[in-house]
PDB file of N, CA and C in Angstrom:
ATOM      1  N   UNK A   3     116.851  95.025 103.831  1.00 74.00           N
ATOM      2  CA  UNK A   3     115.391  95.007 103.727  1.00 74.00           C
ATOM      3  C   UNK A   3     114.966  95.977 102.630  1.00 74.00           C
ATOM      4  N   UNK A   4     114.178  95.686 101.499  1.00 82.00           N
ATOM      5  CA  UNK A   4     113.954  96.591 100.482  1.00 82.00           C
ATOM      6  C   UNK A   4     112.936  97.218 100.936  1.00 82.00           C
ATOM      7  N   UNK A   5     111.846  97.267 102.265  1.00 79.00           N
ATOM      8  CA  UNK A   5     110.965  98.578 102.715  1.00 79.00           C
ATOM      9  C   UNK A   5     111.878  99.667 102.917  1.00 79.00           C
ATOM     10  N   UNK A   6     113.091  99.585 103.807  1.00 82.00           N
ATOM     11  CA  UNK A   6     113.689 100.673 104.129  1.00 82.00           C
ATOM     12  C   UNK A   6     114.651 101.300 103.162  1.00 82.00           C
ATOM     13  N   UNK A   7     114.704 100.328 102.179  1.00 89.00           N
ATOM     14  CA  UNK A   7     115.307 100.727 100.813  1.00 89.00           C
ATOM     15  C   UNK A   7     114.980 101.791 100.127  1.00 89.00           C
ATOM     16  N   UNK A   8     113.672 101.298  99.825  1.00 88.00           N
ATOM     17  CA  UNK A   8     112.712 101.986  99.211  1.00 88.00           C
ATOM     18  C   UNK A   8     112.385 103.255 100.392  1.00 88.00           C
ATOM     19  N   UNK A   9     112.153 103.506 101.531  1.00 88.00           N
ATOM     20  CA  UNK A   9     112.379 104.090 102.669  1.00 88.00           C
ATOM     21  C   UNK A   9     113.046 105.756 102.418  1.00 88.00           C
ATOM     22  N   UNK A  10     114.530 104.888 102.154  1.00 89.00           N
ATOM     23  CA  UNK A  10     115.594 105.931 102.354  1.00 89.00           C
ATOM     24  C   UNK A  10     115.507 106.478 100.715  1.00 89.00           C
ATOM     25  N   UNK A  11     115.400 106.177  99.657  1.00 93.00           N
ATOM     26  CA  UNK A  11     115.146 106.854  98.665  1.00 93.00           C
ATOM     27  C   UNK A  11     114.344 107.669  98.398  1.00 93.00           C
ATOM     28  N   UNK A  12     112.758 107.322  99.123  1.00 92.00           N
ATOM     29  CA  UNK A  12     111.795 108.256  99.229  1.00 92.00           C
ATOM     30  C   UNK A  12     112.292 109.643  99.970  1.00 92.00           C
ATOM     31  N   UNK A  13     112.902 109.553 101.034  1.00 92.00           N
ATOM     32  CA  UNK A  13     113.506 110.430 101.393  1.00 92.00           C
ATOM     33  C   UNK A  13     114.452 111.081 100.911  1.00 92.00           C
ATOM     34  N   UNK A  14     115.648 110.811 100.341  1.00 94.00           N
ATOM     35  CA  UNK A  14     116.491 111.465  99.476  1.00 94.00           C
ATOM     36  C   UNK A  14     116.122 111.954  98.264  1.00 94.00           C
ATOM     37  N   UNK A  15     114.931 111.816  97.723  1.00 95.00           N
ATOM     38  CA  UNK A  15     114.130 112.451  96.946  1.00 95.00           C
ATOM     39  C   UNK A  15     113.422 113.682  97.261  1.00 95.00           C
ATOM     40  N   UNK A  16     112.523 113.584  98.169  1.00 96.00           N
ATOM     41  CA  UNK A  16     111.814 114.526  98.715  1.00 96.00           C
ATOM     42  C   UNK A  16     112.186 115.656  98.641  1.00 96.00           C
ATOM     43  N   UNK A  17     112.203 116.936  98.814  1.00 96.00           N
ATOM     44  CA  UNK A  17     112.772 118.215  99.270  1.00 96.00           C
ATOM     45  C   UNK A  17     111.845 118.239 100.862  1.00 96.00           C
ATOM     46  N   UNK A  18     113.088 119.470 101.215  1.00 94.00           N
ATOM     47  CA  UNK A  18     112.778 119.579 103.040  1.00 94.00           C
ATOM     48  C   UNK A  18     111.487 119.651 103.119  1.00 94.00           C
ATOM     49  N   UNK A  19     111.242 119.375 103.978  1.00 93.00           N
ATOM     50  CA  UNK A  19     109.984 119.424 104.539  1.00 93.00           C
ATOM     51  C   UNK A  19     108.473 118.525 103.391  1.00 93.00           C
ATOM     52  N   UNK A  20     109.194 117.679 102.640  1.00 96.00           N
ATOM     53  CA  UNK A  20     108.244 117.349 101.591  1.00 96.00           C
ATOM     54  C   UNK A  20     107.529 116.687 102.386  1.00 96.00           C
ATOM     55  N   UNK A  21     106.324 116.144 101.792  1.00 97.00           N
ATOM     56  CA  UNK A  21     105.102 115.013 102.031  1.00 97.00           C
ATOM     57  C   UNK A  21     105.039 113.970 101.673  1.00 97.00           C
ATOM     58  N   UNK A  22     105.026 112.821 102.342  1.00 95.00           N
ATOM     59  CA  UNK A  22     105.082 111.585 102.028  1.00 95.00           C
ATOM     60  C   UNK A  22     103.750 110.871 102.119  1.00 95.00           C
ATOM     61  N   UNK A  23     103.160 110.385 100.512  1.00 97.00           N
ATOM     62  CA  UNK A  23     101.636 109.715 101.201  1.00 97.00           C
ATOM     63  C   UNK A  23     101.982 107.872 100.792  1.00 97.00           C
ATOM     64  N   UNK A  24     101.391 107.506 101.914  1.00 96.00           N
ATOM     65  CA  UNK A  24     101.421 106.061 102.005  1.00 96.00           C
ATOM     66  C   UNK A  24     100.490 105.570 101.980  1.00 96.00           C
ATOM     67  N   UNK A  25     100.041 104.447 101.143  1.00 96.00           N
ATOM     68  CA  UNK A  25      98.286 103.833 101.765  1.00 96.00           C
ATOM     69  C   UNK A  25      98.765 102.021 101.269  1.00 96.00           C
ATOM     70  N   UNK A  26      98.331 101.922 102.612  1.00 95.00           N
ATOM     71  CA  UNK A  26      98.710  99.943 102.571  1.00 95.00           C
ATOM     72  C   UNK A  26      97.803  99.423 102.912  1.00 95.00           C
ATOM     73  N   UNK A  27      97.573  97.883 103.010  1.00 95.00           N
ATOM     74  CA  UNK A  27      96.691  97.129 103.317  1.00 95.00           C
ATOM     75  C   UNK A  27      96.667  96.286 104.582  1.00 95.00           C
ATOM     76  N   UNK A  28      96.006  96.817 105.722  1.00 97.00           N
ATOM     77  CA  UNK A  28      95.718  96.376 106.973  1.00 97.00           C
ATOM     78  C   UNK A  28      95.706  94.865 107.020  1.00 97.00           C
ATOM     79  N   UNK A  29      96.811  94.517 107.970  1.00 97.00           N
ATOM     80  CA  UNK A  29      97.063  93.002 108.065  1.00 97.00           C
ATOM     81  C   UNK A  29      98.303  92.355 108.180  1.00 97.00           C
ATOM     82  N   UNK A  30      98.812  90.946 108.684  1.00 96.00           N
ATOM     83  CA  UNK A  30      99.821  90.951 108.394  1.00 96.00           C
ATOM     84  C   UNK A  30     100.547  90.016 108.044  1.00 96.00           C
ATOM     85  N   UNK A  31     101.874  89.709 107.600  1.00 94.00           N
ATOM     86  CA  UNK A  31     102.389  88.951 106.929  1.00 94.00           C
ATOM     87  C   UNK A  31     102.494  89.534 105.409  1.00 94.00           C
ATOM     88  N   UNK A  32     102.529  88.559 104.609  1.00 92.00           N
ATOM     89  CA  UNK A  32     102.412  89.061 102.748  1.00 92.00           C
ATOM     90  C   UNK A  32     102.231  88.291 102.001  1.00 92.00           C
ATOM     91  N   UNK A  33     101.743  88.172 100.786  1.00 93.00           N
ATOM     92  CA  UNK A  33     101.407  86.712 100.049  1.00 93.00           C
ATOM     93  C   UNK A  33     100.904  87.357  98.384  1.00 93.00           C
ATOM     94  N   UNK A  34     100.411  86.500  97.627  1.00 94.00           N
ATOM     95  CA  UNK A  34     100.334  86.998  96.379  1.00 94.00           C
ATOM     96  C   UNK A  34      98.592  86.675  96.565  1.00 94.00           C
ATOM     97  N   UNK A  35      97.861  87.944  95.908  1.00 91.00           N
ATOM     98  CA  UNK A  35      96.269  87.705  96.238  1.00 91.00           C
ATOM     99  C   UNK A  35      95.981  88.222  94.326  1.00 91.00           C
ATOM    100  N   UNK A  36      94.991  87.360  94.298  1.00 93.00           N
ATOM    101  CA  UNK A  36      94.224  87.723  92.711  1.00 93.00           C
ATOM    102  C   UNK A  36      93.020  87.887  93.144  1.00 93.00           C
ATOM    103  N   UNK A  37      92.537  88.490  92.353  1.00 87.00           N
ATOM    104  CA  UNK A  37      91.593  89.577  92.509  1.00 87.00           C
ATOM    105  C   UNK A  37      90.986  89.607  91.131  1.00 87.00           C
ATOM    106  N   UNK A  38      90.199  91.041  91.180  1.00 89.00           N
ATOM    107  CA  UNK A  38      89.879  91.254  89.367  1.00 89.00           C
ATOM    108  C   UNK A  38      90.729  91.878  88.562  1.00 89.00           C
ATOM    109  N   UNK A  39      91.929  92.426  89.358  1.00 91.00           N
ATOM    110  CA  UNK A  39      92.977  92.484  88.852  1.00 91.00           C
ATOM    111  C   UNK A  39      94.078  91.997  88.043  1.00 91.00           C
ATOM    112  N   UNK A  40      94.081  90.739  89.069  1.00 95.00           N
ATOM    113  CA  UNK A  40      94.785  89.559  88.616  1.00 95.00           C
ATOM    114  C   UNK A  40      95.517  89.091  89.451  1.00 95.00           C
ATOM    115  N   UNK A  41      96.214  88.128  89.640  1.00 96.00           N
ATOM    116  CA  UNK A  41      97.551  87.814  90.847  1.00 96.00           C
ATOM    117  C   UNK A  41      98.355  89.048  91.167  1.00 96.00           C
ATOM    118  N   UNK A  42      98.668  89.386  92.197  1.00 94.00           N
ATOM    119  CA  UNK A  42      99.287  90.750  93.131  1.00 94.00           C
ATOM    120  C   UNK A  42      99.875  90.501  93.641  1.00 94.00           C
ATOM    121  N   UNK A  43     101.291  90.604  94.318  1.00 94.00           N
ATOM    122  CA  UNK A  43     102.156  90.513  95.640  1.00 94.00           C
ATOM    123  C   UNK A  43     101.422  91.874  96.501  1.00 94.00           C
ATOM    124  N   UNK A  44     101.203  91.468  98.038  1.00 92.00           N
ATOM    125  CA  UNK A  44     100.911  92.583  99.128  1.00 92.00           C
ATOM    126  C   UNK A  44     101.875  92.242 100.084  1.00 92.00           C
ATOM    127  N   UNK A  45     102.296  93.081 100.480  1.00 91.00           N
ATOM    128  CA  UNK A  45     102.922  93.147 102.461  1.00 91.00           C
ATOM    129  C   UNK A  45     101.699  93.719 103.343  1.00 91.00           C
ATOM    130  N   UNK A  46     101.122  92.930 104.055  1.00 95.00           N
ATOM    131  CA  UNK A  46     100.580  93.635 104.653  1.00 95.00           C
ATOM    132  C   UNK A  46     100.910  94.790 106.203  1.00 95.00           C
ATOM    133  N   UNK A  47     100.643  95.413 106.520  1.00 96.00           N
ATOM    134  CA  UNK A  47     100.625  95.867 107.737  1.00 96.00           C
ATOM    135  C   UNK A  47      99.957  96.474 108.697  1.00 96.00           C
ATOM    136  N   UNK A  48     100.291  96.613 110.333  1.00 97.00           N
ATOM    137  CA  UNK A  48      99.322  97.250 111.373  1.00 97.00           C
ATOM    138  C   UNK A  48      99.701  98.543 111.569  1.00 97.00           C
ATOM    139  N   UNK A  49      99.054  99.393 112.182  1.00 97.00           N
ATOM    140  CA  UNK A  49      99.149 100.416 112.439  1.00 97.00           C
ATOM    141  C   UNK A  49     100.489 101.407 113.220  1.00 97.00           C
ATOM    142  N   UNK A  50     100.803 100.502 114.407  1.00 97.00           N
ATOM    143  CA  UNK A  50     101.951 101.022 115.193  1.00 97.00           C
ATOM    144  C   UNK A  50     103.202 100.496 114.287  1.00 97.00           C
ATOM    145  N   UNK A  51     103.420  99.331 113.410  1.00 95.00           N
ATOM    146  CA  UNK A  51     104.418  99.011 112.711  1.00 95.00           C
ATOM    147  C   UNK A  51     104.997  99.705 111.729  1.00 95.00           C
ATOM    148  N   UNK A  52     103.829 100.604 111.208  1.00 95.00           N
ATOM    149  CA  UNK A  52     103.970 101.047 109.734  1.00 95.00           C
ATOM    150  C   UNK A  52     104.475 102.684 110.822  1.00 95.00           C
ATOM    151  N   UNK A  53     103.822 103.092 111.574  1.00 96.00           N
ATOM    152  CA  UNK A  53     104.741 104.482 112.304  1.00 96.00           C
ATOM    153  C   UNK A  53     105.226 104.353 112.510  1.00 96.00           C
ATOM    154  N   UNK A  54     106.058 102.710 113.614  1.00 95.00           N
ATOM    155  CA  UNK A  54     107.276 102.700 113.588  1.00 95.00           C
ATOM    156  C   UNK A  54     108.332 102.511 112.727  1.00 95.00           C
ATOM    157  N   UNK A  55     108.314 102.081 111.796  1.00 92.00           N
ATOM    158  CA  UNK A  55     109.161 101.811 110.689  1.00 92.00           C
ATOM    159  C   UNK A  55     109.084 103.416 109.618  1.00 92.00           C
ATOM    160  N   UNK A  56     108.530 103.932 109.141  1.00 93.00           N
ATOM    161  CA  UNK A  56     108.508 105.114 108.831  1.00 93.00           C
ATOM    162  C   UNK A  56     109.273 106.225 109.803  1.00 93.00           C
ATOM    163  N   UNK A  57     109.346 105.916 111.031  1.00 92.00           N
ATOM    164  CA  UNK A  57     109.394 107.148 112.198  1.00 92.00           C
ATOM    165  C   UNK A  57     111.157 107.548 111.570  1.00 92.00           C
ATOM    166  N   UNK A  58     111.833 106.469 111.778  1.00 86.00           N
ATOM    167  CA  UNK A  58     113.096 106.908 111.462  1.00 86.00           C
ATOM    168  C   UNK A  58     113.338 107.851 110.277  1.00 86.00           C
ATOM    169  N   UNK A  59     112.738 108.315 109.320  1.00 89.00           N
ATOM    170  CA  UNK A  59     113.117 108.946 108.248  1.00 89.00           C
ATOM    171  C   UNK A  59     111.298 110.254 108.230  1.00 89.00           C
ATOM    172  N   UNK A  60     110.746 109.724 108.763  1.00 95.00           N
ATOM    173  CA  UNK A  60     109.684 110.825 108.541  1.00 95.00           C
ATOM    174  C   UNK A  60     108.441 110.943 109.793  1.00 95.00           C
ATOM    175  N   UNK A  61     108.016 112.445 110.007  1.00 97.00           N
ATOM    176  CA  UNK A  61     107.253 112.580 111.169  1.00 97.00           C
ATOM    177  C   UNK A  61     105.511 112.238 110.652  1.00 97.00           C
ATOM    178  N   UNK A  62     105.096 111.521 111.490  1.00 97.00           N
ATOM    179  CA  UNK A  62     103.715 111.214 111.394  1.00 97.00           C
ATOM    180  C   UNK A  62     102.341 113.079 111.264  1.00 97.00           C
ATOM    181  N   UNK A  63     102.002 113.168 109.802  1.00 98.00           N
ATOM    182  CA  UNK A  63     100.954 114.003 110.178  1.00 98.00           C
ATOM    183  C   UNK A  63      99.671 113.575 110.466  1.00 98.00           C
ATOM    184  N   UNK A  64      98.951 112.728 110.063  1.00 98.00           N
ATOM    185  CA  UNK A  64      97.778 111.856 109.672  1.00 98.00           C
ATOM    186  C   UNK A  64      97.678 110.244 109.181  1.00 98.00           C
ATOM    187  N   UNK A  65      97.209 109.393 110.122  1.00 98.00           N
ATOM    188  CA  UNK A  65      96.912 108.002 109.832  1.00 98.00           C
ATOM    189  C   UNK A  65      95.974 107.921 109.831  1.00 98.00           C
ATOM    190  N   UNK A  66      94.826 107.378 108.699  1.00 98.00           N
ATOM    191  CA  UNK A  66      93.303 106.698 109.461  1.00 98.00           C
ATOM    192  C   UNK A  66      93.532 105.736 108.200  1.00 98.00           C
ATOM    193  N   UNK A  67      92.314 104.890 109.058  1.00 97.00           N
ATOM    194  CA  UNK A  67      91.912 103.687 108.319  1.00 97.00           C
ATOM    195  C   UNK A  67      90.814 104.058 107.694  1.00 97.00           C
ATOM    196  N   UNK A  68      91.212 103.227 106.033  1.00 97.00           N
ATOM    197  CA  UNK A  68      89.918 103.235 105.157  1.00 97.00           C
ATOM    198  C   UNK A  68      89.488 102.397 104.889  1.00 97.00           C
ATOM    199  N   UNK A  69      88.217 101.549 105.082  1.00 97.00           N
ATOM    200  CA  UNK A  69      87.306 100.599 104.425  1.00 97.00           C
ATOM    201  C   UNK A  69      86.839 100.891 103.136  1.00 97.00           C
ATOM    202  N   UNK A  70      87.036  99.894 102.443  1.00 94.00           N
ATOM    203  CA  UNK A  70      86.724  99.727 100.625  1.00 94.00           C
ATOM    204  C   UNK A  70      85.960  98.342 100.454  1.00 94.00           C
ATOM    205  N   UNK A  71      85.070  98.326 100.814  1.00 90.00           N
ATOM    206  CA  UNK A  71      84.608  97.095 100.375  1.00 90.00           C
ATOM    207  C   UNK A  71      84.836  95.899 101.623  1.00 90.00           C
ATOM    208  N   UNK A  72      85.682  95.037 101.060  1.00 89.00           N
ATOM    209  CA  UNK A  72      86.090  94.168 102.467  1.00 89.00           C
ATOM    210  C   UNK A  72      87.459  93.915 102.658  1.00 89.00           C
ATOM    211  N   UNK A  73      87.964  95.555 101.948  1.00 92.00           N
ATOM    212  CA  UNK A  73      89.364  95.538 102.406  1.00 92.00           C
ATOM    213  C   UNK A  73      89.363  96.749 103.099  1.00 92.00           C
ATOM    214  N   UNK A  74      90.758  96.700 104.452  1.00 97.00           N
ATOM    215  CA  UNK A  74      90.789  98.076 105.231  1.00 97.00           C
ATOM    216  C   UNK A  74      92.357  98.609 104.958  1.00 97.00           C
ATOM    217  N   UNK A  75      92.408  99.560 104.701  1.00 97.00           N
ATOM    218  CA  UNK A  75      93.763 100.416 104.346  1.00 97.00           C
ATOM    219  C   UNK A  75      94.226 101.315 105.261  1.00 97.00           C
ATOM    220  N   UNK A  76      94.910 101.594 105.266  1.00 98.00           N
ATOM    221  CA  UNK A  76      95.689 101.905 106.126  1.00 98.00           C
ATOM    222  C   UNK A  76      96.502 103.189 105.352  1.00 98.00           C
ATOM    223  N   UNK A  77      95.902 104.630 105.519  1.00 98.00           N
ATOM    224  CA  UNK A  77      96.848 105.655 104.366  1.00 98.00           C
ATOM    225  C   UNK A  77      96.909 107.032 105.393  1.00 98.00           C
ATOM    226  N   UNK A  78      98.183 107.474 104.931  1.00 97.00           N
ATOM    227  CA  UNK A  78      98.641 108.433 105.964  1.00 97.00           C
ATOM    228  C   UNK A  78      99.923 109.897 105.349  1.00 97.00           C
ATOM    229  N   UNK A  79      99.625 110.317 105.869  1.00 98.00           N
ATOM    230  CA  UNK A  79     100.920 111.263 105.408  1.00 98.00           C
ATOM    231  C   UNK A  79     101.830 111.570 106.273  1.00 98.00           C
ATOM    232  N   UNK A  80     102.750 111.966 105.893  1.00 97.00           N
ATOM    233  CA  UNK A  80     104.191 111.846 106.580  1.00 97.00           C
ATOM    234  C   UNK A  80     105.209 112.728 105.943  1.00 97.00           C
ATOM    235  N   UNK A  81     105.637 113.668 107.291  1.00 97.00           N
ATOM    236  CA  UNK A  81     106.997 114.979 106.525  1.00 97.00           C
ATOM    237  C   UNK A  81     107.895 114.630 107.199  1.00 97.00           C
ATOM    238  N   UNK A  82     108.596 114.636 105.436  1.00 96.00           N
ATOM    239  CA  UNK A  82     110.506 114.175 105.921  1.00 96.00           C
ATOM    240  C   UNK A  82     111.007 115.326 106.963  1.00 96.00           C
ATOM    241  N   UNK A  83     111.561 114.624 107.877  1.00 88.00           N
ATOM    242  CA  UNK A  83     112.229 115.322 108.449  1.00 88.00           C
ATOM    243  C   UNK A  83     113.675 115.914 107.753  1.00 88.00           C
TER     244      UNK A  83
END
């Protein structure tokens, strides 16, 4: 799975006790969305998924949800254990 890929590198990067900030897009499944951007790949995700999948490599400090318009995000920080 390249989340936990990407996962375990973030972590082997880090120094002890570093900070990990994450901010995703509330929802789920994944698909390619254009925008004014242009065409995008997203994964989306929920709340307990994204702590659980993070939990293994880093401790939860802060999750909240952010509204932008008529999208909700999902951004949080997180210290490597």
């Amino acid at each position: 799975d390249q989340r936990l890929s990407l996962l375990t590198t973030a972590r082997r990067i880090l120094k002890d006790d570093g900070i990990f900030y994450v901010c995703v897009k509330e929802g789920d499944g994944e698909g390619l969305i254009t925008d004014d951007f242009g065409a995008r790949f997203f994964s989306f995700w929920r709340r307990e998924e994204l702590i659980d999948t993070l939990a293994h490599h880093f401790d939860l400090l802060d999750l909240q949800k952010v509204q932008l318009k008529n999208t909700v995000y999902l951004q949080g920080f997180f210290r490597k254990r």
